[in-house]
């Protein structure tokens, strides 16, 4: 099992760990603890480096596999041995842009749910860009401008963002915890991580976020499209 350091500290840029497993065919290693986000919920995985002794390996991909997190290593150096001490370093510029983007999407989601009661039907992101699909029957330019103004107003309020890990029963007593049309939480999980934008939004989420909405920047709704009878897509860019 890999301890997921990013779940409680999204700002951790470097960390020490031990190699608990090596997968030669995949050219990957499992660490006993990691700050690398393995991807999920529309947020891409982190990149960075892993240094073992005097060898620094590029981390090309990170993926969750059961209770473990696989770190896929680039380069041609021999893989490190099980039990080796390692130092992980994130590509922080990229991670921080993803944190800002993910929080921006939560601001969007929370604002649209509050003002229009629309659930999320899908989403995706890359650094400083993202898209989110909502249950809207119609979407027009005037409505898009209203949403853009509302989300930037929420960002400007400098709302604090709090992360908690709650027992499943306690978490599911929270009204509207799941903001997606389909509940994506696995049946067997005993703890649920929640992300709260204080005064605006509270939902189950596994990704990384900034501490305050004032770190997000300006949100621009760059485009919108109809993706079905009751499925409308908003594209955002972060400035």
PDB file of N, CA and C in Angstrom, residues 70-112:
ATOM      1  N   UNK A  70       1.998   3.262  -9.042  1.00  0.00           N
ATOM      2  CA  UNK A  70       3.129   2.925  -9.913  1.00  0.00           C
ATOM      3  C   UNK A  70       3.752   4.199 -10.463  1.00  0.00           C
ATOM      4  N   UNK A  71       5.083   4.274 -10.385  1.00  0.00           N
ATOM      5  CA  UNK A  71       5.842   5.396 -10.942  1.00  0.00           C
ATOM      6  C   UNK A  71       6.670   4.850 -12.101  1.00  0.00           C
ATOM      7  N   UNK A  72       6.349   5.283 -13.310  1.00  0.00           N
ATOM      8  CA  UNK A  72       7.025   4.789 -14.505  1.00  0.00           C
ATOM      9  C   UNK A  72       8.241   5.669 -14.783  1.00  0.00           C
ATOM     10  N   UNK A  73       9.414   5.028 -14.865  1.00  0.00           N
ATOM     11  CA  UNK A  73      10.672   5.756 -14.929  1.00  0.00           C
ATOM     12  C   UNK A  73      11.237   5.781 -16.346  1.00  0.00           C
ATOM     13  N   UNK A  74      11.726   6.941 -16.757  1.00  0.00           N
ATOM     14  CA  UNK A  74      12.413   7.079 -18.029  1.00  0.00           C
ATOM     15  C   UNK A  74      13.904   6.850 -17.863  1.00  0.00           C
ATOM     16  N   UNK A  75      14.646   7.099 -18.933  1.00  0.00           N
ATOM     17  CA  UNK A  75      16.094   6.907 -18.898  1.00  0.00           C
ATOM     18  C   UNK A  75      16.495   5.472 -19.167  1.00  0.00           C
ATOM     19  N   UNK A  76      17.800   5.238 -19.174  1.00  0.00           N
ATOM     20  CA  UNK A  76      18.341   3.914 -19.475  1.00  0.00           C
ATOM     21  C   UNK A  76      19.081   3.279 -18.307  1.00  0.00           C
ATOM     22  N   UNK A  77      19.124   3.972 -17.190  1.00  0.00           N
ATOM     23  CA  UNK A  77      19.842   3.433 -16.026  1.00  0.00           C
ATOM     24  C   UNK A  77      19.118   2.206 -15.487  1.00  0.00           C
ATOM     25  N   UNK A  78      19.852   1.245 -14.906  1.00  0.00           N
ATOM     26  CA  UNK A  78      19.204   0.088 -14.281  1.00  0.00           C
ATOM     27  C   UNK A  78      18.225   0.540 -13.197  1.00  0.00           C
ATOM     28  N   UNK A  79      17.144  -0.202 -13.064  1.00  0.00           N
ATOM     29  CA  UNK A  79      16.155   0.152 -12.056  1.00  0.00           C
ATOM     30  C   UNK A  79      16.730  -0.024 -10.647  1.00  0.00           C
ATOM     31  N   UNK A  80      16.279   0.790  -9.702  1.00  0.00           N
ATOM     32  CA  UNK A  80      16.781   0.655  -8.330  1.00  0.00           C
ATOM     33  C   UNK A  80      16.264  -0.620  -7.675  1.00  0.00           C
ATOM     34  N   UNK A  81      16.903  -1.000  -6.592  1.00  0.00           N
ATOM     35  CA  UNK A  81      16.539  -2.236  -5.888  1.00  0.00           C
ATOM     36  C   UNK A  81      15.434  -1.973  -4.880  1.00  0.00           C
ATOM     37  N   UNK A  82      14.670  -3.028  -4.592  1.00  0.00           N
ATOM     38  CA  UNK A  82      13.652  -2.947  -3.545  1.00  0.00           C
ATOM     39  C   UNK A  82      14.328  -2.584  -2.221  1.00  0.00           C
ATOM     40  N   UNK A  83      13.713  -1.685  -1.483  1.00  0.00           N
ATOM     41  CA  UNK A  83      14.257  -1.235  -0.203  1.00  0.00           C
ATOM     42  C   UNK A  83      15.119   0.003  -0.297  1.00  0.00           C
ATOM     43  N   UNK A  84      15.459   0.422  -1.513  1.00  0.00           N
ATOM     44  CA  UNK A  84      16.302   1.615  -1.682  1.00  0.00           C
ATOM     45  C   UNK A  84      15.565   2.862  -1.218  1.00  0.00           C
ATOM     46  N   UNK A  85      16.337   3.780  -0.636  1.00  0.00           N
ATOM     47  CA  UNK A  85      15.786   5.085  -0.264  1.00  0.00           C
ATOM     48  C   UNK A  85      15.720   5.959  -1.510  1.00  0.00           C
ATOM     49  N   UNK A  86      14.653   6.721  -1.627  1.00  0.00           N
ATOM     50  CA  UNK A  86      14.441   7.551  -2.817  1.00  0.00           C
ATOM     51  C   UNK A  86      13.979   8.940  -2.405  1.00  0.00           C
ATOM     52  N   UNK A  87      14.265   9.890  -3.278  1.00  0.00           N
ATOM     53  CA  UNK A  87      13.809  11.275  -3.096  1.00  0.00           C
ATOM     54  C   UNK A  87      12.981  11.669  -4.310  1.00  0.00           C
ATOM     55  N   UNK A  88      11.715  11.953  -4.092  1.00  0.00           N
ATOM     56  CA  UNK A  88      10.837  12.349  -5.177  1.00  0.00           C
ATOM     57  C   UNK A  88      10.723  13.857  -5.274  1.00  0.00           C
ATOM     58  N   UNK A  89      10.733  14.374  -6.490  1.00  0.00           N
ATOM     59  CA  UNK A  89      10.588  15.806  -6.733  1.00  0.00           C
ATOM     60  C   UNK A  89       9.555  16.015  -7.832  1.00  0.00           C
ATOM     61  N   UNK A  90       8.535  16.811  -7.535  1.00  0.00           N
ATOM     62  CA  UNK A  90       7.478  17.061  -8.510  1.00  0.00           C
ATOM     63  C   UNK A  90       7.878  18.153  -9.486  1.00  0.00           C
ATOM     64  N   UNK A  91       7.332  18.086 -10.700  1.00  0.00           N
ATOM     65  CA  UNK A  91       7.345  19.217 -11.617  1.00  0.00           C
ATOM     66  C   UNK A  91       6.313  20.187 -11.056  1.00  0.00           C
ATOM     67  N   UNK A  92       6.817  21.090 -10.197  1.00  0.00           N
ATOM     68  CA  UNK A  92       5.911  21.910  -9.398  1.00  0.00           C
ATOM     69  C   UNK A  92       5.137  22.926 -10.241  1.00  0.00           C
ATOM     70  N   UNK A  93       5.765  23.504 -11.230  1.00  0.00           N
ATOM     71  CA  UNK A  93       5.073  24.502 -12.054  1.00  0.00           C
ATOM     72  C   UNK A  93       3.827  23.883 -12.683  1.00  0.00           C
ATOM     73  N   UNK A  94       3.978  22.674 -13.213  1.00  0.00           N
ATOM     74  CA  UNK A  94       2.844  21.986 -13.838  1.00  0.00           C
ATOM     75  C   UNK A  94       1.796  21.609 -12.792  1.00  0.00           C
ATOM     76  N   UNK A  95       2.233  21.043 -11.670  1.00  0.00           N
ATOM     77  CA  UNK A  95       1.295  20.635 -10.613  1.00  0.00           C
ATOM     78  C   UNK A  95       0.479  21.832 -10.121  1.00  0.00           C
ATOM     79  N   UNK A  96       1.147  22.967  -9.895  1.00  0.00           N
ATOM     80  CA  UNK A  96       0.438  24.119  -9.349  1.00  0.00           C
ATOM     81  C   UNK A  96      -0.595  24.648 -10.355  1.00  0.00           C
ATOM     82  N   UNK A  97      -0.258  24.617 -11.630  1.00  0.00           N
ATOM     83  CA  UNK A  97      -1.234  25.015 -12.649  1.00  0.00           C
ATOM     84  C   UNK A  97      -2.442  24.078 -12.636  1.00  0.00           C
ATOM     85  N   UNK A  98      -2.201  22.789 -12.436  1.00  0.00           N
ATOM     86  CA  UNK A  98      -3.303  21.833 -12.352  1.00  0.00           C
ATOM     87  C   UNK A  98      -4.135  22.064 -11.085  1.00  0.00           C
ATOM     88  N   UNK A  99      -3.500  22.415  -9.982  1.00  0.00           N
ATOM     89  CA  UNK A  99      -4.233  22.738  -8.754  1.00  0.00           C
ATOM     90  C   UNK A  99      -5.146  23.932  -8.968  1.00  0.00           C
ATOM     91  N   UNK A 100      -4.622  24.968  -9.605  1.00  0.00           N
ATOM     92  CA  UNK A 100      -5.445  26.156  -9.892  1.00  0.00           C
ATOM     93  C   UNK A 100      -6.606  25.799 -10.817  1.00  0.00           C
ATOM     94  N   UNK A 101      -6.319  24.984 -11.824  1.00  0.00           N
ATOM     95  CA  UNK A 101      -7.351  24.597 -12.782  1.00  0.00           C
ATOM     96  C   UNK A 101      -8.425  23.747 -12.126  1.00  0.00           C
ATOM     97  N   UNK A 102      -8.006  22.792 -11.303  1.00  0.00           N
ATOM     98  CA  UNK A 102      -8.977  21.918 -10.641  1.00  0.00           C
ATOM     99  C   UNK A 102      -9.876  22.721  -9.714  1.00  0.00           C
ATOM    100  N   UNK A 103      -9.293  23.646  -8.976  1.00  0.00           N
ATOM    101  CA  UNK A 103     -10.103  24.485  -8.095  1.00  0.00           C
ATOM    102  C   UNK A 103     -11.056  25.360  -8.905  1.00  0.00           C
ATOM    103  N   UNK A 104     -10.583  25.871 -10.038  1.00  0.00           N
ATOM    104  CA  UNK A 104     -11.450  26.682 -10.905  1.00  0.00           C
ATOM    105  C   UNK A 104     -12.668  25.873 -11.353  1.00  0.00           C
ATOM    106  N   UNK A 105     -12.464  24.607 -11.682  1.00  0.00           N
ATOM    107  CA  UNK A 105     -13.574  23.758 -12.102  1.00  0.00           C
ATOM    108  C   UNK A 105     -14.550  23.512 -10.959  1.00  0.00           C
ATOM    109  N   UNK A 106     -14.046  23.432  -9.724  1.00  0.00           N
ATOM    110  CA  UNK A 106     -14.938  23.302  -8.576  1.00  0.00           C
ATOM    111  C   UNK A 106     -15.733  24.582  -8.337  1.00  0.00           C
ATOM    112  N   UNK A 107     -15.086  25.731  -8.548  1.00  0.00           N
ATOM    113  CA  UNK A 107     -15.820  26.995  -8.452  1.00  0.00           C
ATOM    114  C   UNK A 107     -16.941  27.024  -9.485  1.00  0.00           C
ATOM    115  N   UNK A 108     -16.616  26.600 -10.702  1.00  0.00           N
ATOM    116  CA  UNK A 108     -17.616  26.539 -11.767  1.00  0.00           C
ATOM    117  C   UNK A 108     -18.752  25.582 -11.398  1.00  0.00           C
ATOM    118  N   UNK A 109     -18.393  24.401 -10.961  1.00  0.00           N
ATOM    119  CA  UNK A 109     -19.373  23.386 -10.591  1.00  0.00           C
ATOM    120  C   UNK A 109     -20.274  23.881  -9.461  1.00  0.00           C
ATOM    121  N   UNK A 110     -19.663  24.452  -8.420  1.00  0.00           N
ATOM    122  CA  UNK A 110     -20.433  24.934  -7.269  1.00  0.00           C
ATOM    123  C   UNK A 110     -21.352  26.078  -7.626  1.00  0.00           C
ATOM    124  N   UNK A 111     -20.879  26.986  -8.469  1.00  0.00           N
ATOM    125  CA  UNK A 111     -21.687  28.138  -8.868  1.00  0.00           C
ATOM    126  C   UNK A 111     -22.869  27.709  -9.725  1.00  0.00           C
ATOM    127  N   UNK A 112     -22.621  26.841 -10.685  1.00  0.00           N
ATOM    128  CA  UNK A 112     -23.698  26.376 -11.566  1.00  0.00           C
ATOM    129  C   UNK A 112     -24.730  25.561 -10.787  1.00  0.00           C
TER     130      UNK A 112
END
